[in-house]
Tab-separated table of C-alpha atoms in Angstrom:
chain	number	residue	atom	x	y	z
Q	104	UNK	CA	100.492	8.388	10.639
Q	105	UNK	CA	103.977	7.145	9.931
Q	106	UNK	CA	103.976	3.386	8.525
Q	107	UNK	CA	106.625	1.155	9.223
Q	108	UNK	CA	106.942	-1.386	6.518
Q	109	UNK	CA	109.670	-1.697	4.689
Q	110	UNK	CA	107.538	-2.267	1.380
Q	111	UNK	CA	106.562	1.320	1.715
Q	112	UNK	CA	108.746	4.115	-0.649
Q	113	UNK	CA	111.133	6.271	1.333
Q	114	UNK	CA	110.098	9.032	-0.787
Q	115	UNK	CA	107.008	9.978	-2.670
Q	116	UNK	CA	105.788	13.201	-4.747
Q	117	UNK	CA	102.902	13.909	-5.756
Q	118	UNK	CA	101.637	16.213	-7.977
Q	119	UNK	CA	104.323	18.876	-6.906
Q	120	UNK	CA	104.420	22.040	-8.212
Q	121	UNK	CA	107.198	24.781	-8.345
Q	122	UNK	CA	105.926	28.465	-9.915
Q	123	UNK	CA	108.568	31.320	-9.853
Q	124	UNK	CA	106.391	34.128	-10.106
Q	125	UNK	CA	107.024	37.282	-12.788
Q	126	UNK	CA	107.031	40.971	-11.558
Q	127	UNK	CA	107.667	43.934	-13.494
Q	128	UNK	CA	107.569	47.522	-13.551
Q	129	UNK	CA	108.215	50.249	-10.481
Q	130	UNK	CA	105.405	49.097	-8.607
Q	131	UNK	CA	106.024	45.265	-9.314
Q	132	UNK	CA	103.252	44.271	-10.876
Q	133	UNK	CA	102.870	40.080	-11.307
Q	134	UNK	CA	102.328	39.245	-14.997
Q	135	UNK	CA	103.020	35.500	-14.813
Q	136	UNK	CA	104.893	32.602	-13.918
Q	137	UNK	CA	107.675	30.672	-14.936
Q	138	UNK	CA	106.360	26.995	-14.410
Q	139	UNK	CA	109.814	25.387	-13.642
Q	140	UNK	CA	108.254	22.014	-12.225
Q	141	UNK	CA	104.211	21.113	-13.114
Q	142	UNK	CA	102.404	18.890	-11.459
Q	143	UNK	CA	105.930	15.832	-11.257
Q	144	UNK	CA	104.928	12.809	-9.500
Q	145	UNK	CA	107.411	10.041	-8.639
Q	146	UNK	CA	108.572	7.642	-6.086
Q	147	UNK	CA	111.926	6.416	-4.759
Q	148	UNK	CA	112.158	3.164	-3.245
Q	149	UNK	CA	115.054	1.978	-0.197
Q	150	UNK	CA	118.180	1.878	-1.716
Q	151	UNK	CA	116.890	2.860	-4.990
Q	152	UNK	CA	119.114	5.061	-7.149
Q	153	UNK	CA	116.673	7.078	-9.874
Q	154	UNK	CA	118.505	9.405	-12.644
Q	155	UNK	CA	116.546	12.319	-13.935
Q	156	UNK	CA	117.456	13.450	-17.398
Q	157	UNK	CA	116.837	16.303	-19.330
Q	158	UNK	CA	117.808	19.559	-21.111
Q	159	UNK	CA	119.319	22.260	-19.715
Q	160	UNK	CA	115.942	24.475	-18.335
Q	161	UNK	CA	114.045	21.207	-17.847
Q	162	UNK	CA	113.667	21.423	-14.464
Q	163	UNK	CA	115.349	18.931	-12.926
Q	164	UNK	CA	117.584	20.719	-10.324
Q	165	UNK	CA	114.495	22.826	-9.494
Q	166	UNK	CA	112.714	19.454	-8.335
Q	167	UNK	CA	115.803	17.938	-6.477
Q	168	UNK	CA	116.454	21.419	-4.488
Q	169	UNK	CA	112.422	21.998	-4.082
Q	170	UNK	CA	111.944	18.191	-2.998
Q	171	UNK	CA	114.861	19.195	-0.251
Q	172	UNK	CA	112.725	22.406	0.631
Q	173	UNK	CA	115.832	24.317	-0.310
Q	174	UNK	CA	113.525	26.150	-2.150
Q	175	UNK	CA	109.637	26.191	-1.099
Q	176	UNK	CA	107.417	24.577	-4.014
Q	177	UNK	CA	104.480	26.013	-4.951
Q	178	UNK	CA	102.147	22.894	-4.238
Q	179	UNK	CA	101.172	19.209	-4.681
Q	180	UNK	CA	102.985	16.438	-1.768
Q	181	UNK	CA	106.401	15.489	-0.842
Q	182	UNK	CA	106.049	12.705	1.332
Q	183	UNK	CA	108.937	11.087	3.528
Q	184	UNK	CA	108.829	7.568	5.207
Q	185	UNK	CA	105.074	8.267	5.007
Q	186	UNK	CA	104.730	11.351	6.056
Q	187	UNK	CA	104.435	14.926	4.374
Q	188	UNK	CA	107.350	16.998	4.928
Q	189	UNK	CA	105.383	20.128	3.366
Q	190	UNK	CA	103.443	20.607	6.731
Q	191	UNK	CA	107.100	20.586	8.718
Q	192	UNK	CA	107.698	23.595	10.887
Q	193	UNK	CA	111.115	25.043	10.940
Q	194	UNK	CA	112.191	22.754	13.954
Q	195	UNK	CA	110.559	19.410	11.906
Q	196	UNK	CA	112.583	20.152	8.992
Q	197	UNK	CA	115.884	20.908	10.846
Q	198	UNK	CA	115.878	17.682	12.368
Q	199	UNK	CA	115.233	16.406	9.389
Q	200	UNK	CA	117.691	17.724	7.317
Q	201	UNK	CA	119.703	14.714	8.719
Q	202	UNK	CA	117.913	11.848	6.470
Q	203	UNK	CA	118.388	14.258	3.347
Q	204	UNK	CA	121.192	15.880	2.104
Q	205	UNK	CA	122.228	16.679	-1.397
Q	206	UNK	CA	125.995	17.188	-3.451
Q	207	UNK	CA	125.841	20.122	-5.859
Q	208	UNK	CA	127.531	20.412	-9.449
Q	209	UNK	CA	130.371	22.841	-8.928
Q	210	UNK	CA	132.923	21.564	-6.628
Q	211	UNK	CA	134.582	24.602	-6.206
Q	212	UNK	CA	131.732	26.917	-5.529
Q	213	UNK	CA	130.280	24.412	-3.332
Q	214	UNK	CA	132.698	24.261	-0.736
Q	215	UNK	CA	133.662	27.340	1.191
Q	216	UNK	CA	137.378	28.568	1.107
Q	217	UNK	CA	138.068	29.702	4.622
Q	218	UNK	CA	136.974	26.560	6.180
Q	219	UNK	CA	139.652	23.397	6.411
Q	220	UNK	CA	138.419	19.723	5.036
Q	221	UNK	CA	137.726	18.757	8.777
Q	222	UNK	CA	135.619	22.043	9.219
Q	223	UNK	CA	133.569	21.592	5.994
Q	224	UNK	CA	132.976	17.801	6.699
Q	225	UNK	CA	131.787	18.395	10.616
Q	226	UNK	CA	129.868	21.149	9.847
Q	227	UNK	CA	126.472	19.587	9.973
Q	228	UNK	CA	127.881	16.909	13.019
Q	229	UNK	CA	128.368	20.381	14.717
Q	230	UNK	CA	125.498	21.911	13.902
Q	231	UNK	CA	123.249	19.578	14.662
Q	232	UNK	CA	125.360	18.709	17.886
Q	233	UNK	CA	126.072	15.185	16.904
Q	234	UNK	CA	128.852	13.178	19.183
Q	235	UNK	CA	131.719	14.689	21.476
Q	236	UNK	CA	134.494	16.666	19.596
Q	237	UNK	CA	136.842	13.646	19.480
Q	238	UNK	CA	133.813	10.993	18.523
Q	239	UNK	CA	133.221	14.006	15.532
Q	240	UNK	CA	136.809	13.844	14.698
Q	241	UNK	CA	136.934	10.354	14.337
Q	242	UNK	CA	133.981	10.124	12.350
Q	243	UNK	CA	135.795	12.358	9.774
Q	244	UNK	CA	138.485	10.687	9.911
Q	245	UNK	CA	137.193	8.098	9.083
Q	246	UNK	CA	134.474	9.380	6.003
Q	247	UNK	CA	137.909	10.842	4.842
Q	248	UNK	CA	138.485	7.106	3.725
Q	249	UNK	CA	135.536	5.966	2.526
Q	250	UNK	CA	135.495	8.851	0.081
Q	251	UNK	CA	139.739	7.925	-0.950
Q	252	UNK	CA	141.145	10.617	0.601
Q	253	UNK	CA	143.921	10.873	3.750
Q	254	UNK	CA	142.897	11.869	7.154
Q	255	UNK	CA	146.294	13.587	7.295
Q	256	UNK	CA	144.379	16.179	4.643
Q	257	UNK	CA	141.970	17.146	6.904
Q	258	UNK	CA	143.627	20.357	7.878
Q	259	UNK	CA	144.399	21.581	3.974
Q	260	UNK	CA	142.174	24.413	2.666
Q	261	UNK	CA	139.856	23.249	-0.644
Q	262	UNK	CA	141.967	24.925	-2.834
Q	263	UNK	CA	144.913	22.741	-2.229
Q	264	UNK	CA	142.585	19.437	-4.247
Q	265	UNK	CA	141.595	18.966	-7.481
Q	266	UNK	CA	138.461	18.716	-8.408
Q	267	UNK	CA	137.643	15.500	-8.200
Q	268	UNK	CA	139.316	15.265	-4.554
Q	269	UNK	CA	136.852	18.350	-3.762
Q	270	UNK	CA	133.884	16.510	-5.296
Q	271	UNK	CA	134.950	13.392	-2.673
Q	272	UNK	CA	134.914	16.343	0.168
Q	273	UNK	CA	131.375	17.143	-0.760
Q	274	UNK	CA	130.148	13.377	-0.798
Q	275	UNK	CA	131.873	12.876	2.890
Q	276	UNK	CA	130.300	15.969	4.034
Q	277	UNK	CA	126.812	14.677	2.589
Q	278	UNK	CA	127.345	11.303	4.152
Q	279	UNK	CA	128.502	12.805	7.596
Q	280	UNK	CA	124.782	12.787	8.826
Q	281	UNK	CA	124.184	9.506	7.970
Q	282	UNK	CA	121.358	9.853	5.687
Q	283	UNK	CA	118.926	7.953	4.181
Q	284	UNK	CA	118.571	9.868	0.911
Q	285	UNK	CA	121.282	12.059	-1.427
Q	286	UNK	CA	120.174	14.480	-4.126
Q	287	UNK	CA	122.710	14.360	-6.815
Q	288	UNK	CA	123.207	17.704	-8.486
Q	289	UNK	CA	125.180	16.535	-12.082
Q	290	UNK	CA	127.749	16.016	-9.299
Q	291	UNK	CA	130.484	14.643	-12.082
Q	292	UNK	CA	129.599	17.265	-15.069
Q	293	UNK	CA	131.785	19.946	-13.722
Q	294	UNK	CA	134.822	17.042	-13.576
Q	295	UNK	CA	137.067	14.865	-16.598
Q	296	UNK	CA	135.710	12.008	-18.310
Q	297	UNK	CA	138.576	9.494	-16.445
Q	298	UNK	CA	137.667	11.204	-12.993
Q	299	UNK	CA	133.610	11.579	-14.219
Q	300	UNK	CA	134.385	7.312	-13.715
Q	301	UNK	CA	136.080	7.150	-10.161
Q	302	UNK	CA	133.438	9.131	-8.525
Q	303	UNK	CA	130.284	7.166	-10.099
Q	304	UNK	CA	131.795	3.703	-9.070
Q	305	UNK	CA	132.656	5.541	-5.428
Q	306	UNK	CA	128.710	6.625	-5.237
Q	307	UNK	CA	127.850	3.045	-6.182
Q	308	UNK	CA	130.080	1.732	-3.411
Q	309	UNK	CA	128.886	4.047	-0.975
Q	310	UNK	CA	124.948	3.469	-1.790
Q	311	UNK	CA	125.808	-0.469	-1.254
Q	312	UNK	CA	127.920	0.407	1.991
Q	313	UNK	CA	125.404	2.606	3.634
Q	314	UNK	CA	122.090	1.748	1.709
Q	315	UNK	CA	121.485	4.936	0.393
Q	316	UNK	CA	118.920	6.261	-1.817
Q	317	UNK	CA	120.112	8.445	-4.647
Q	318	UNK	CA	118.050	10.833	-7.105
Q	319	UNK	CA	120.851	11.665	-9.484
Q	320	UNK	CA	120.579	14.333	-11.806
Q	321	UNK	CA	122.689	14.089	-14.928
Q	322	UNK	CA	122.139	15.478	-18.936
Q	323	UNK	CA	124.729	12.387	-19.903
Q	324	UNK	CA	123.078	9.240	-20.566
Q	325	UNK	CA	125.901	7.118	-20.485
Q	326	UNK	CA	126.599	7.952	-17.069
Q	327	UNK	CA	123.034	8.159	-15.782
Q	328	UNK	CA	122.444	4.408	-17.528
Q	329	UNK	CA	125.363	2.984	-15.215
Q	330	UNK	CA	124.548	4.024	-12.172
Q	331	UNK	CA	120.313	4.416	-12.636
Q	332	UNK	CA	117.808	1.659	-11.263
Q	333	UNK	CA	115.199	3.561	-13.042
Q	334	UNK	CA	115.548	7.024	-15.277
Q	335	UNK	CA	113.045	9.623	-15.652
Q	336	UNK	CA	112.915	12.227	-18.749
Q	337	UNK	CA	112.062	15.835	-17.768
Q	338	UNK	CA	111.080	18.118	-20.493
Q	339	UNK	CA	109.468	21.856	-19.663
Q	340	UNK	CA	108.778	20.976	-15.903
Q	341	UNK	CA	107.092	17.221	-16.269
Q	342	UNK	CA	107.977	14.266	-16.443
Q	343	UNK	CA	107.086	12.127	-19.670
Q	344	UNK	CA	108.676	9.100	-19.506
Q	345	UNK	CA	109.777	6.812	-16.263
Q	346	UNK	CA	110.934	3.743	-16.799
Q	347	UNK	CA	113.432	0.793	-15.560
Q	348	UNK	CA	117.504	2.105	-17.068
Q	349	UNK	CA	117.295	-1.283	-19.218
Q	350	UNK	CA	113.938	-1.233	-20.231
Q	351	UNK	CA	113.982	2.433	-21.523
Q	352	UNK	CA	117.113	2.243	-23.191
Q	353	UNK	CA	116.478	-0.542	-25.113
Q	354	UNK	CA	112.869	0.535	-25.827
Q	355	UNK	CA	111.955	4.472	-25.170
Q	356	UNK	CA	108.143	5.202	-25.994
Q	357	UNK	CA	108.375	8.679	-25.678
Q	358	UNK	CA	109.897	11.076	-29.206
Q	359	UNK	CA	111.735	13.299	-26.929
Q	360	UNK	CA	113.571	10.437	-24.815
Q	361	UNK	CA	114.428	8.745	-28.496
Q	362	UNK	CA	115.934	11.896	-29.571
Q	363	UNK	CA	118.085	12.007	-26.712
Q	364	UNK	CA	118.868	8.209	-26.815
Q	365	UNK	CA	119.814	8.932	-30.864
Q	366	UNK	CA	122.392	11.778	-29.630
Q	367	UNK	CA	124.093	9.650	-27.104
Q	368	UNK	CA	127.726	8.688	-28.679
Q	369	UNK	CA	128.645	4.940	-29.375
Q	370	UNK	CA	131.986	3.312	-28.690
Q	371	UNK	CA	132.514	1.885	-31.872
Q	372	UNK	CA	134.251	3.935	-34.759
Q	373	UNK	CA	132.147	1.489	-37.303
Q	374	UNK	CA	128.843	1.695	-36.398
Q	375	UNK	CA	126.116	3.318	-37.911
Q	376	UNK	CA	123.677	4.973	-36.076
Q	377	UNK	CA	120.467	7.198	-37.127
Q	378	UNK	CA	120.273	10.566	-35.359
Q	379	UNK	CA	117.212	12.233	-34.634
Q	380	UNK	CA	117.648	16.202	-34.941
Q	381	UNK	CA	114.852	17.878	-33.137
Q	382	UNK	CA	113.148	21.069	-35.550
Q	383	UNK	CA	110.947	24.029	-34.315
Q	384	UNK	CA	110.915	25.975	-31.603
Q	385	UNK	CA	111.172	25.059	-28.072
Q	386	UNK	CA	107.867	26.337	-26.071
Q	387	UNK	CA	108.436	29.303	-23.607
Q	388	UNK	CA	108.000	28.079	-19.836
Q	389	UNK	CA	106.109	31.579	-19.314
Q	390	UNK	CA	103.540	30.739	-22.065
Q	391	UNK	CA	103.081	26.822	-22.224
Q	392	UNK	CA	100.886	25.627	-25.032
Q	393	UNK	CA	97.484	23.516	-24.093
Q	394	UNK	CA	98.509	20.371	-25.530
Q	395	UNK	CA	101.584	17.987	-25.666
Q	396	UNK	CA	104.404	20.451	-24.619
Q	397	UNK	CA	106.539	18.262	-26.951
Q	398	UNK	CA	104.081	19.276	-30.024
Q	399	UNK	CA	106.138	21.816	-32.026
Q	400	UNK	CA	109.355	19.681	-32.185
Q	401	UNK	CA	107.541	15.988	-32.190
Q	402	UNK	CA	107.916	14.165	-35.865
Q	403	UNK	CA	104.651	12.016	-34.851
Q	404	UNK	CA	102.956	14.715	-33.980
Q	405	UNK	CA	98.748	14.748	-34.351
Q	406	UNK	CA	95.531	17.380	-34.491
Q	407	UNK	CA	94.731	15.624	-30.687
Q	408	UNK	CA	98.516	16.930	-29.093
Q	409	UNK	CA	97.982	20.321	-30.083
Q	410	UNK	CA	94.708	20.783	-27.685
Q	411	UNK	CA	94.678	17.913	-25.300
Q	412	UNK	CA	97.320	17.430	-22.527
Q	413	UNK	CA	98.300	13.845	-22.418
Q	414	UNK	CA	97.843	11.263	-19.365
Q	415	UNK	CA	101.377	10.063	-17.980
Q	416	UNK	CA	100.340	6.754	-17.813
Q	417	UNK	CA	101.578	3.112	-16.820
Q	418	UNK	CA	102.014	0.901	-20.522
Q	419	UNK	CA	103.349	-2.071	-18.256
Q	420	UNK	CA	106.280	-3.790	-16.072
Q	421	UNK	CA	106.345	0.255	-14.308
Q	422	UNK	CA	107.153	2.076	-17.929
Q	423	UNK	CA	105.149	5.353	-17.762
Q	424	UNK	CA	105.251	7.454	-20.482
Q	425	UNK	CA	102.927	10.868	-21.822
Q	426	UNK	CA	101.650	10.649	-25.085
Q	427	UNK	CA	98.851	10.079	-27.090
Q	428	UNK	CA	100.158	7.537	-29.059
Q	429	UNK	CA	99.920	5.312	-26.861
């Protein structure tokens, strides 16, 4: 049964799991599985904006798109406002495609080319048969705005913007619904470092205007750290470090998330800072070793990480972290 207290997370997962399965041969046979997310666990508080960092092949747009049920995961809970939104029939989970939307990466791609601004923007008012066709049209009007762009654009194709003016399309037509939570898809990777800028500050704007709830999924760290209440680290499909932005910045606990920390650039010609290069070979996602997934690259490495899996576990003040040195 749905709660109603605020104190409660808009969004928790537990234990979810996303398996792509392997087939080969003429008849198809399944040999395996590609575990893209194992067993992630998480939540997202009101208003709460969470970054979720990680290599390339991590995972981490596999979780955003599978927590939207854009793509079915393979197990474990995603609960919303309390409830499960894994037992949703087709019919549940339309309606409630209106609390949770999501802005991809690629701008361009993202945004279909025979459709005008105002088409691409009322899509989902349309759809879901939201307001009269003049209450829609003001509406988009008026998102056109809050997202720096001119309601006399509405009628230009998306190939007539840049691509930071098609990135502020895509958040409009993400906020049109009026929803409570936004996947971001490295929505400012695809875009220039000056423009990367504009379109953080606008999200941070927006999530005050509208109190939004963002999971934002980056590989920069200096962008994830400004906008972040929290970050998590992904590496091979789970998460091994979650902590407050401040807290693991200043003090990561985990080797991989102080590699990552060493390679992120400083602004400051003069100083002196120790990188950590990461040696040996990065574990298939087909064949996962038993232990510490991190084993074959980690400097600190012990006999225990190489056969034991280690507990993700809370070290204080809401810093998680897996491994078994702590």
């Amino acid at each position: 049964m749905k709660s109603d207290g605020m104190n409660q997370p808009l969004l928790e997962v537990k234990e979810l799991r996303k398996y792509f399965p392997i087939k080969k041969g003429i008849l198809s046979k399944h040999v395996g599985y590609v575990y893209a997310v194992d067993n992630v666990s998480f939540t997202l508080a009101r208003g709460e904006t969470l970054g979720l960092v990680g290599e390339s092949g991590c995972g981490k747009t596999t979780l955003g798109r599978a927590i939207l049920r854009l793509i079915e995961p393979t197990g474990g809970e995603i609960l919303f406002e309390g409830e499960n939104i894994l037992a949703y029939d087709d019919e549940k989970m339309r309606r409630l495609r209106q609390e949770m939307q999501i802005i991809f990466q690629d701008p361009y791609s993202s945004l279909n080319p025979r459709m005008t601004v105002a088409e691409l923007i009322g899509e989902g008012l349309k759809s879901h048969g939201i307001g009269t066709p003049s209450e829609r049209k003001e509406r988009i009007a008026m998102l056109m705005e809050k997202v720096g762009l001119r309601p006399e654009q509405l009628s230009r194709y998306p190939h007539e913007f840049s691509g930071g003016q098609r990135q502020r399309i895509g958040i409009a037509r993400a906020l049109a619904l009026n929803p409570k939570l936004i996947i971001c898809d490295e929505p400012v990777s695809a875009l220039d470092v000056s423009i990367q800028a504009q379109v953080v500050n606008l999200l941070v704007n927006l999530q005050k205007e509208f109190g939004l709830s963002y999971i934002f999924i980056a590989h920069d760290l200096n962008v994830v750290e400004h906008i972040s209440d929290r970050v998590a680290v992904m590496y091979l499909g789970k998460i091994v470090e979650l902590a407050k932005d401040t807290e693991l910045y200043q003090s990561p606990k985990h080797p991989y998330t102080e590699a990552l920390l060493s390679a992120v650039p400083v602004p400051n010609p003069k100083a002196k800072k120790k990188r950590i290069l990461l040696e040996g070979e990065i574990p298939s996602p087909i064949n996962l070793p038993p232990g510490c997934r991190f084993f074959s690259r980690c400097s600190y490495r012990m006999k225990v990480c190489g056969e034991v899996e280690p507990v993700f576990k809370d070290l204080g003040e809401d810093h998680w972290v897996s491994c078994h040195r702590y």
